[in-house]
GROMACS .gro file of C-alpha atoms in nm:
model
  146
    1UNK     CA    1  -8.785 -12.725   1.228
    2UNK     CA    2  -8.862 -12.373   1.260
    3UNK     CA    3  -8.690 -12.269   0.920
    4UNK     CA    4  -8.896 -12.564   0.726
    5UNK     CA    5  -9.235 -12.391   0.878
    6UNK     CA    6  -9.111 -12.065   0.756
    7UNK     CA    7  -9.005 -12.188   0.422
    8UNK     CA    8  -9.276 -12.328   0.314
    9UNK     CA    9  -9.538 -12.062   0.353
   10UNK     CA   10  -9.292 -11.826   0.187
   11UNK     CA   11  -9.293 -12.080  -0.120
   12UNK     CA   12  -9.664 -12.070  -0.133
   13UNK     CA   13  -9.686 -11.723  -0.112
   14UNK     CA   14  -9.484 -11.632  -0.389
   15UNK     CA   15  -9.692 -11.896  -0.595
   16UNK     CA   16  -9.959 -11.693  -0.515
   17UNK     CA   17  -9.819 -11.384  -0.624
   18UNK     CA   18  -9.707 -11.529  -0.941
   19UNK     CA   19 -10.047 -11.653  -1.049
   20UNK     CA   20 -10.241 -11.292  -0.883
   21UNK     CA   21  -9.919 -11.112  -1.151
   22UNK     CA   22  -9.975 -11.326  -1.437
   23UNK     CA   23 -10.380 -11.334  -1.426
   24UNK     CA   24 -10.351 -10.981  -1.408
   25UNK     CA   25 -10.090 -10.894  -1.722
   26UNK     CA   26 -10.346 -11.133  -1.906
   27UNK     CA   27 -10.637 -10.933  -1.864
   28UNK     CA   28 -10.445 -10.670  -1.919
   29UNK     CA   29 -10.353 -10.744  -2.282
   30UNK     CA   30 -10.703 -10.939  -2.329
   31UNK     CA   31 -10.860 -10.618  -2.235
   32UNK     CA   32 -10.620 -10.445  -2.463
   33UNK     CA   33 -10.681 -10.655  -2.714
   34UNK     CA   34 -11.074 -10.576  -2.702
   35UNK     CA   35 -11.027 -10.201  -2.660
   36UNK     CA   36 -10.854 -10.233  -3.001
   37UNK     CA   37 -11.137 -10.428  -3.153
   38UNK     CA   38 -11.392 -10.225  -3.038
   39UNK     CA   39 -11.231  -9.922  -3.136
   40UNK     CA   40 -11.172 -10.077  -3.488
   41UNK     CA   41 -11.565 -10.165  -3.489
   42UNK     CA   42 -11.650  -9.844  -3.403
   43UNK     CA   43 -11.445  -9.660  -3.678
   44UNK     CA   44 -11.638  -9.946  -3.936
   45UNK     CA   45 -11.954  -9.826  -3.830
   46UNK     CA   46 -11.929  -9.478  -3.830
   47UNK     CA   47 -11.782  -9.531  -4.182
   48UNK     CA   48 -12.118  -9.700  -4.258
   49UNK     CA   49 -11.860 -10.002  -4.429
   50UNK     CA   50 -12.036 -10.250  -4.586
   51UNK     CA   51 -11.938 -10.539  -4.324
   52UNK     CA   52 -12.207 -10.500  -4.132
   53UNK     CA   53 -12.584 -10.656  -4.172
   54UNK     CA   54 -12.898 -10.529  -4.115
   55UNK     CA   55 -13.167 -10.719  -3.968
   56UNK     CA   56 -13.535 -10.588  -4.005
   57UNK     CA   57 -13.766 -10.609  -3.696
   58UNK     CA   58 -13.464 -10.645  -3.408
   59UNK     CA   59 -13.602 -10.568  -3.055
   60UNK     CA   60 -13.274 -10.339  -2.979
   61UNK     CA   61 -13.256 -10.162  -3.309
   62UNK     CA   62 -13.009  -9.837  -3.290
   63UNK     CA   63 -12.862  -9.660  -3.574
   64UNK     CA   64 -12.577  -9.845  -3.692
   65UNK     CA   65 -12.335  -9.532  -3.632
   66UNK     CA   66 -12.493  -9.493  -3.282
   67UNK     CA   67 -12.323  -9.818  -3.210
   68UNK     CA   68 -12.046  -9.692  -3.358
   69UNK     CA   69 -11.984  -9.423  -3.175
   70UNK     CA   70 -12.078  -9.693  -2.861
   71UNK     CA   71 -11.799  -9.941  -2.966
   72UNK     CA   72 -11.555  -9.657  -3.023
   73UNK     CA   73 -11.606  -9.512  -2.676
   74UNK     CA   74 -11.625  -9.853  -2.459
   75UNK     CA   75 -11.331  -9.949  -2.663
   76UNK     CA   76 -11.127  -9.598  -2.614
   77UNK     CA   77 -11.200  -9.689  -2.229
   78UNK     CA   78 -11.114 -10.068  -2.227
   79UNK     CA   79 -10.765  -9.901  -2.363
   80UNK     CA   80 -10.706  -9.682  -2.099
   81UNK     CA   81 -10.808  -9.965  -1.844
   82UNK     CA   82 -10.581 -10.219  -1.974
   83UNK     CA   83 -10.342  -9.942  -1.924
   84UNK     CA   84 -10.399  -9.917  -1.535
   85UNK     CA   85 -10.424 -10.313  -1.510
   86UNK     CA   86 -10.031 -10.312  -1.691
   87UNK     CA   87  -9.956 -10.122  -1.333
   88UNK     CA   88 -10.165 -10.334  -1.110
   89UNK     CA   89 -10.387 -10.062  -1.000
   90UNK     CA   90 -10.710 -10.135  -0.783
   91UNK     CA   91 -10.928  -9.899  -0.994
   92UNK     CA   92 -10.828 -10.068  -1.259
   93UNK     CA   93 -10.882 -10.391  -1.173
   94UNK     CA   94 -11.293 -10.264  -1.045
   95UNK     CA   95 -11.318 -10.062  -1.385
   96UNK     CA   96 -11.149 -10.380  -1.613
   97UNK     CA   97 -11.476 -10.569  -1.486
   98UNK     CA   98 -11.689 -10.284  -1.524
   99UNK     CA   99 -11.557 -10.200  -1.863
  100UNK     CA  100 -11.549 -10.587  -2.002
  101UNK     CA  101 -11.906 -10.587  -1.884
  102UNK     CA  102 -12.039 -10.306  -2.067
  103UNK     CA  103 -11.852 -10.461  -2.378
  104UNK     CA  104 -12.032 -10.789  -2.314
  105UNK     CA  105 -12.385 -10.632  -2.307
  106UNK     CA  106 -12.323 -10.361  -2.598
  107UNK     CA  107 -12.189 -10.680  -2.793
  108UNK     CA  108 -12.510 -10.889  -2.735
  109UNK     CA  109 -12.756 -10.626  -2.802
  110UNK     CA  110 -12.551 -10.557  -3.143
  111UNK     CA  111 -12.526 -10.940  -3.231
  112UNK     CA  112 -12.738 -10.920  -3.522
  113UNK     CA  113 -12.513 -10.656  -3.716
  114UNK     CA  114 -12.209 -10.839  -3.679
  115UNK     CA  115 -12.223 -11.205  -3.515
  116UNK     CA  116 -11.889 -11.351  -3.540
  117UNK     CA  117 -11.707 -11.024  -3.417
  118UNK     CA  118 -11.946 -10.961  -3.107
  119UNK     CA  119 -11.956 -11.340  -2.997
  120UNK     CA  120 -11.542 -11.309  -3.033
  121UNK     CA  121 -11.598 -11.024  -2.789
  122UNK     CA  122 -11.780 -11.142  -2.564
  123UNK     CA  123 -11.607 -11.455  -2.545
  124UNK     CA  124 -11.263 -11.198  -2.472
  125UNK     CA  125 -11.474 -11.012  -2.232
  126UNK     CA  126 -11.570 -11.279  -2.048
  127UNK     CA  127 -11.213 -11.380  -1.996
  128UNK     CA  128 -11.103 -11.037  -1.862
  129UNK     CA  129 -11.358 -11.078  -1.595
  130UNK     CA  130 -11.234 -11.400  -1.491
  131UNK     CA  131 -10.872 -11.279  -1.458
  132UNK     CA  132 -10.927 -10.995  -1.282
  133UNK     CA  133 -11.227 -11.172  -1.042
  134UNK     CA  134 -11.035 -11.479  -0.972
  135UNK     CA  135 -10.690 -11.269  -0.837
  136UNK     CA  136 -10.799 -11.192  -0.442
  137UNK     CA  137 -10.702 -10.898  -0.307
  138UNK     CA  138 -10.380 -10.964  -0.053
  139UNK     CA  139 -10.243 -11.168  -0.388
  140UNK     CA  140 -10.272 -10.845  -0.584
  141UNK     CA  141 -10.176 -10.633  -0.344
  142UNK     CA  142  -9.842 -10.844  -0.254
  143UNK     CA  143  -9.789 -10.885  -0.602
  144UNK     CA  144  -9.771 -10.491  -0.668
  145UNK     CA  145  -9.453 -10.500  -0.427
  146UNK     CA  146  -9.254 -10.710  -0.646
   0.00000   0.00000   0.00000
């Protein structure tokens, strides 16, 4: 009877690690993922390419290649996050939310110059921070000992 109580927990544990290890390798590549979009964005705008619109009379009107040069940096980041998340490190899993949420709010306050890329961003962004938010920390940490 002993063994059964033992299993069982032991089952359920590894379950957990699975799920913390898999929730974690996806916001890993999602976050990869967006650090290559962004960086792509950012190279567009600094270009000045002709993809993006310009909206007259915008509250949060920047130069486009200041946002360039935004995009290019969160996204240079994002890449070097998604790179820490790929070893399950604890920074990385704080700076993968911080990151995702700076790409969230530089996406919405850029909406008007591109729509369809920054709501596809956000959208990405938001899922990062639910991987890496919904993992607790002993399922993490156990899972780094696999």
């Amino acid at each position: 009877m002993a063994t059964t109580h033992h299993t069982r927990p032991t089952r359920e544990h590894s379950a957990k690690q699975g799920w913390a290890v898999g929730l974690t390798a996806f916001a890993a590549v999602m976050l990869l993922i967006a650090g290559v979009l962004d960086v792509m964005r950012g190279i567009a705008a600094i270009a000045e390419d002709d993809i993006f619109l310009t909206t007259p009379n915008y509250v949060y009107e920047f130069d486009l290649t200041s946002w360039g040069w935004i995009h290019l940096i969160l996204g240079a980041v994002a890449l070097i996050v998604s790179a820490g998340l790929f070893q399950t490190s604890t920074w990385a899993r704080v700076a993968g939310v911080g990151i995702a949420s700076l790409i969230i709010i530089a996406n919405f306050l850029s909406l008007p110059y591109y729509p369809a890329w920054s709501i596809v961003m956000i959208a990405v962004s938001g899922f990062v921070i639910w991987a890496l938010c919904v993992v607790r920390k002993d399922d993490s940490l156990a899972s780094s000992d696999m």
